Amino acid sequence: GITFQSTARILWAVFVAMTLIELILLVYLTDLSFFDSVNISMTTIATGGMTPTDSGIGGYEDGILELILIFFMFVSGLNFAAIYLIVIKAQFNEIKDEEMRNYFFIWVSSIVLASGFMALAGSSFSDSLRDTAFTLTSIITSTGYSTADWGSWQLFPKLILLILMAIGATAGSTSGGLKIMRATMLLKIARREIMTIVQPKRVVPIRVNGEVVDERRVSLAIGMISAWILLCAFSILMLSVAERSIDLESAVSVIFSMLGNTGPALGAYGPTHTYASMSELGLLGSSILMWLGRLEILTVLILFNPRLWSKSN
């Protein structure tokens, strides 16, 4: 059977292999130095988003580099176990996985909607497509790379950014956010409740990939999303107290970015700014939120449950 150790080895193998492949492509297809290529490869697959220069990815002004990063950011948002099964075990039925299909659909539709809106608003379609493809891929995978000042975008594409920050990519990836699976289950739960209201006696199970989901998992998903929403609301209020001059756009996006482990936000903390202007109290709170977002909220709440540490338990 599959053990924890064997699963860990598989995930590490996928991570290392993807990093090496990206490194080779960056060295031979771009003008990046070997040092920059190593750093960027490592922070792409880990969806960390850090670069060796202050100017970020946009400072390189390299279209080939951006295409390579879009591909590897997107792949890094996939379940690593699924990548292993598809590439090594040739189990192509994994491609039909509902979460993977929804991830692809959300990614493509977000880029089409955002770039289309910006083109209709007067921007060049090619520039809009290039900017939104890179930016939205970076945001949905919580990588945080930037090639454009998305803080100057119109409201509609900004709202898409916020939604993608919250949702994130797939479970089993290196991305942050709530994950596509939970968002999918939330929609299915809402659909079930509507159908139950219309037909009270009808039993409507939640199905994922054609299989009925245990009610315990359904409750866990509801609990996770509820805890996330409550923490967001509380954190926005606390941030408004710590940073009295902060505007609503900056406050909301900072909290979404922290919990989603994205990095850059909007407004005063967008891609062309840093968090250096934030107060010490605000930075401390943001650090805690990043920690909560990485470990997942319910996991942390369980750690603070006194019964967990009770000797009689």
Coordinates of C-alpha atoms in Angstrom, one line a residue:
G1 CA 0.0 0.0 0.0
I2 CA 0.9 3.7 -0.3
T3 CA 2.6 4.9 2.9
F4 CA 3.1 8.5 4.1
Q5 CA 6.9 8.1 3.3
S6 CA 6.3 6.9 -0.2
T7 CA 3.8 9.7 -0.9
A8 CA 6.3 12.3 0.5
R9 CA 9.0 10.8 -1.8
I10 CA 6.7 11.1 -4.8
L11 CA 5.8 14.7 -4.1
W12 CA 9.5 15.6 -3.6
A13 CA 10.4 13.8 -6.8
V14 CA 7.8 15.7 -8.8
F15 CA 8.9 19.0 -7.2
V16 CA 12.6 18.4 -8.0
A17 CA 11.9 17.2 -11.5
M18 CA 9.8 20.2 -12.4
T19 CA 12.3 22.6 -10.9
L20 CA 15.2 21.0 -13.0
I21 CA 13.1 21.1 -16.2
E22 CA 12.3 24.7 -15.7
L23 CA 15.9 25.5 -14.9
I24 CA 17.1 23.9 -18.1
L25 CA 14.5 25.8 -20.2
L26 CA 15.4 29.2 -18.5
V27 CA 19.1 28.6 -19.1
Y28 CA 18.8 27.7 -22.8
L29 CA 15.8 29.7 -23.9
T30 CA 16.3 33.0 -22.1
D31 CA 19.0 35.5 -21.4
L32 CA 18.9 35.0 -17.6
S33 CA 22.1 34.2 -15.7
F34 CA 22.4 30.8 -14.2
F35 CA 22.0 32.3 -10.7
D36 CA 18.8 34.0 -11.7
S37 CA 17.5 30.9 -13.4
V38 CA 18.1 28.8 -10.3
N39 CA 16.3 31.2 -8.0
I40 CA 13.4 31.8 -10.3
S41 CA 12.9 28.1 -11.0
M42 CA 12.8 27.3 -7.3
T43 CA 10.4 30.1 -6.5
T44 CA 8.1 29.2 -9.4
I45 CA 7.5 25.6 -8.5
A46 CA 7.2 26.5 -4.8
T47 CA 4.8 29.3 -5.9
G48 CA 6.9 31.6 -3.7
G49 CA 7.2 34.5 -6.2
M50 CA 10.5 36.0 -5.1
T51 CA 13.0 37.2 -7.7
P52 CA 16.7 38.1 -7.4
T53 CA 16.0 41.7 -8.5
D54 CA 13.9 44.5 -7.1
S55 CA 12.2 45.0 -10.6
G56 CA 10.7 41.5 -10.5
I57 CA 9.9 39.5 -13.6
G58 CA 8.8 42.6 -15.5
G59 CA 12.3 43.9 -15.2
Y60 CA 13.6 41.2 -17.6
E61 CA 11.2 42.3 -20.4
D62 CA 11.4 38.8 -21.9
G63 CA 8.3 37.3 -23.5
I64 CA 9.8 33.8 -23.6
L65 CA 10.5 33.9 -19.9
E66 CA 6.9 34.9 -19.2
L67 CA 5.5 32.0 -21.3
I68 CA 7.8 29.5 -19.5
L69 CA 6.7 30.9 -16.1
I70 CA 3.0 30.9 -17.1
F71 CA 3.3 27.2 -17.9
F72 CA 5.1 26.2 -14.8
M73 CA 3.0 28.4 -12.5
F74 CA -0.1 26.7 -13.9
V75 CA 1.4 23.2 -13.5
S76 CA 2.5 24.0 -10.0
G77 CA -1.2 24.8 -9.2
L78 CA -2.1 21.1 -10.0
N79 CA -2.1 18.3 -7.6
F80 CA 1.4 16.9 -7.6
A81 CA 0.2 13.4 -7.0
A82 CA -2.0 13.7 -10.1
I83 CA 1.0 14.9 -12.1
Y84 CA 3.0 11.9 -11.0
L85 CA 0.1 9.5 -12.0
I86 CA -0.3 11.2 -15.4
V87 CA 3.4 11.5 -16.4
I88 CA 4.9 8.5 -14.7
K89 CA 2.1 6.0 -14.4
A90 CA 0.3 7.1 -17.7
Q91 CA -3.0 7.2 -15.8
F92 CA -4.6 9.7 -18.1
N93 CA -8.0 9.3 -16.5
E94 CA -6.7 11.7 -13.9
I95 CA -7.1 14.5 -16.5
K96 CA -10.9 14.0 -16.0
D97 CA -10.7 14.9 -12.3
E98 CA -13.4 17.4 -11.5
E99 CA -11.1 19.7 -9.6
M100 CA -8.5 19.8 -12.3
R101 CA -11.2 20.5 -15.0
N102 CA -12.7 23.3 -12.8
Y103 CA -9.2 24.8 -12.2
F104 CA -8.6 24.9 -16.0
F105 CA -12.0 26.4 -16.7
I106 CA -11.6 29.1 -14.0
W107 CA -8.1 29.9 -15.2
V108 CA -9.1 30.3 -18.9
S109 CA -12.4 32.0 -18.3
S110 CA -10.7 34.6 -16.0
I111 CA -8.1 35.4 -18.5
V112 CA -10.7 35.7 -21.3
L113 CA -13.0 37.9 -19.3
A114 CA -10.3 40.2 -17.9
S115 CA -8.4 40.7 -21.2
G116 CA -11.6 41.1 -23.1
F117 CA -12.8 43.8 -20.7
M118 CA -9.5 45.7 -20.9
A119 CA -9.5 45.5 -24.7
L120 CA -13.0 46.8 -24.9
A121 CA -12.0 49.6 -22.5
G122 CA -9.4 50.8 -25.0
S123 CA -6.2 48.8 -24.2
S124 CA -4.3 46.8 -26.8
F125 CA -5.7 43.3 -27.0
S126 CA -2.3 41.7 -27.3
D127 CA -0.9 43.7 -24.3
S128 CA -4.1 43.0 -22.3
L129 CA -3.9 39.2 -23.0
R130 CA -0.2 39.1 -22.1
D131 CA -0.6 41.0 -18.9
T132 CA -3.7 39.2 -17.7
A133 CA -2.5 35.7 -18.7
F134 CA 0.7 36.2 -16.6
T135 CA -0.9 38.1 -13.7
L136 CA -4.0 35.9 -13.2
T137 CA -1.9 32.7 -13.5
S138 CA 0.4 34.2 -10.8
I139 CA -2.6 35.1 -8.6
I140 CA -4.6 31.9 -8.8
T141 CA -1.5 29.9 -8.0
S142 CA -0.5 32.4 -5.2
T143 CA 2.9 32.8 -6.8
G144 CA 2.9 36.6 -6.6
Y145 CA 5.1 37.4 -9.6
S146 CA 4.2 40.6 -11.4
T147 CA 4.9 42.0 -14.9
A148 CA 2.1 44.7 -14.8
D149 CA 0.8 47.2 -12.3
W150 CA -2.5 45.5 -11.7
G151 CA -3.3 48.1 -9.1
S152 CA -4.0 50.5 -12.0
W153 CA -6.5 48.2 -13.6
Q154 CA -10.2 48.8 -13.8
L155 CA -12.6 47.5 -11.1
F156 CA -13.8 44.4 -13.0
P157 CA -10.4 42.8 -13.5
K158 CA -9.4 43.8 -10.0
L159 CA -12.5 41.9 -8.7
I160 CA -11.4 38.8 -10.7
L161 CA -8.0 39.1 -9.0
L162 CA -9.6 39.2 -5.5
I163 CA -11.8 36.1 -6.3
L164 CA -8.7 34.2 -7.5
M165 CA -6.7 35.2 -4.4
A166 CA -9.4 33.7 -2.3
I167 CA -10.0 30.5 -4.3
G168 CA -6.5 29.5 -5.1
A169 CA -5.6 26.4 -7.2
T170 CA -6.0 22.7 -6.5
A171 CA -5.5 20.6 -3.4
G172 CA -2.1 18.8 -3.3
S173 CA -0.3 21.7 -5.0
T174 CA 2.0 24.3 -3.6
S175 CA -0.5 27.1 -4.0
G176 CA -2.5 28.8 -1.3
G177 CA -6.1 29.9 -1.0
L178 CA -9.2 27.9 -0.1
K179 CA -8.6 25.5 -3.1
I180 CA -10.8 24.7 -6.1
M181 CA -12.3 21.6 -4.4
R182 CA -13.8 23.5 -1.5
A183 CA -15.2 26.2 -3.8
T184 CA -16.7 23.4 -6.0
M185 CA -18.2 21.7 -2.9
L186 CA -19.7 25.0 -1.8
L187 CA -21.5 25.4 -5.1
K188 CA -22.8 21.9 -4.9
I189 CA -24.0 22.4 -1.3
A190 CA -25.8 25.6 -2.4
R191 CA -27.4 23.7 -5.3
R192 CA -28.5 20.9 -2.9
E193 CA -30.1 23.3 -0.5
I194 CA -32.0 25.0 -3.3
M195 CA -33.2 21.6 -4.6
T196 CA -34.2 20.5 -1.1
I197 CA -36.3 23.7 -0.6
V198 CA -38.1 23.0 -3.9
Q199 CA -38.5 19.2 -3.2
P200 CA -38.3 18.7 0.6
K201 CA -38.5 14.9 0.5
R202 CA -35.8 14.5 -2.1
V203 CA -32.4 13.2 -1.0
V204 CA -29.7 15.0 -2.9
P205 CA -26.1 13.7 -2.2
I206 CA -23.0 15.7 -2.9
R207 CA -21.0 14.0 -5.7
V208 CA -17.4 14.7 -6.7
N209 CA -16.1 12.7 -9.7
G210 CA -19.3 10.8 -9.7
E211 CA -18.8 9.5 -6.2
V212 CA -20.9 10.5 -3.2
V213 CA -19.0 12.6 -0.7
D214 CA -19.3 11.6 3.0
E215 CA -21.3 14.1 5.0
R216 CA -18.3 14.5 7.4
R217 CA -16.3 15.9 4.5
V218 CA -19.1 18.2 3.5
S219 CA -19.3 19.5 7.0
L220 CA -15.5 20.0 7.1
A221 CA -15.7 22.0 3.9
I222 CA -18.5 24.2 5.3
G223 CA -16.5 24.7 8.5
M224 CA -13.3 25.6 6.7
I225 CA -15.0 28.2 4.5
S226 CA -17.1 29.6 7.4
A227 CA -13.9 30.0 9.5
W228 CA -12.1 31.7 6.6
I229 CA -15.0 34.2 6.0
L230 CA -15.2 35.0 9.8
L231 CA -11.4 35.4 10.0
C232 CA -11.4 37.7 7.0
A233 CA -14.1 39.9 8.4
F234 CA -12.4 40.1 11.8
S235 CA -8.9 40.7 10.2
I236 CA -10.2 43.6 8.0
L237 CA -11.6 45.3 11.1
M238 CA -8.4 44.8 13.1
L239 CA -6.3 46.1 10.1
S240 CA -8.4 49.2 9.9
V241 CA -7.6 49.9 13.6
A242 CA -3.9 49.2 13.2
E243 CA -3.7 51.2 9.9
R244 CA -6.0 54.1 10.4
S245 CA -5.3 55.7 7.0
I246 CA -5.8 52.5 5.0
D247 CA -8.5 52.5 2.3
L248 CA -11.1 49.7 1.8
E249 CA -9.5 48.3 -1.4
S250 CA -6.1 48.0 0.3
A251 CA -7.5 46.5 3.5
V252 CA -9.6 43.8 1.8
S253 CA -6.9 42.8 -0.7
V254 CA -4.2 42.6 2.0
I255 CA -6.2 40.2 4.1
F256 CA -7.1 38.1 1.0
S257 CA -3.4 38.1 0.0
M258 CA -2.1 37.2 3.4
L259 CA -4.6 34.3 3.9
G260 CA -4.0 33.1 0.3
N261 CA -0.2 33.5 0.6
T262 CA -0.1 35.6 -2.5
G263 CA 2.2 38.4 -1.5
P264 CA 1.3 41.6 -3.4
A265 CA -2.2 43.0 -2.9
L266 CA -4.0 46.1 -4.3
G267 CA -4.0 49.8 -3.5
A268 CA -1.2 50.9 -1.2
Y269 CA 0.2 47.4 -1.2
G270 CA 0.1 46.6 -4.9
P271 CA 2.8 45.1 -7.0
T272 CA 4.7 48.4 -7.4
H273 CA 4.7 48.9 -3.6
T274 CA 6.0 47.0 -0.5
Y275 CA 4.7 46.5 3.0
A276 CA 7.5 48.7 4.4
S277 CA 5.0 51.5 5.1
M278 CA 2.8 49.2 7.3
S279 CA 3.0 49.7 11.1
E280 CA 4.7 47.1 13.3
L281 CA 1.3 46.0 14.7
G282 CA 0.0 45.6 11.1
L283 CA 3.1 43.6 10.1
L284 CA 2.7 41.3 13.1
G285 CA -0.9 40.6 12.3
S286 CA -0.2 40.0 8.6
S287 CA 2.6 37.6 9.6
I288 CA 0.1 35.6 11.7
L289 CA -2.4 35.6 8.9
M290 CA 0.2 34.2 6.4
W291 CA 1.0 31.5 8.9
L292 CA -2.7 30.7 9.3
G293 CA -3.2 30.7 5.5
R294 CA -0.3 28.3 5.0
L295 CA -1.2 25.8 7.7
E296 CA -5.0 26.2 7.1
I297 CA -7.3 27.7 9.7
L298 CA -9.0 24.7 11.2
T299 CA -5.6 22.9 11.7
V300 CA -4.4 25.9 13.8
L301 CA -7.7 26.1 15.7
I302 CA -7.4 22.5 16.7
L303 CA -3.9 23.1 18.0
F304 CA -5.4 25.7 20.4
N305 CA -8.1 23.3 21.6
P306 CA -7.3 22.6 25.3
R307 CA -8.7 19.0 25.0
L308 CA -6.0 18.2 22.5
W309 CA -3.4 18.8 25.2
S310 CA -5.3 17.2 28.0
K311 CA -3.5 14.2 29.6
S312 CA -6.9 12.4 30.0
N313 CA -7.6 12.6 26.3

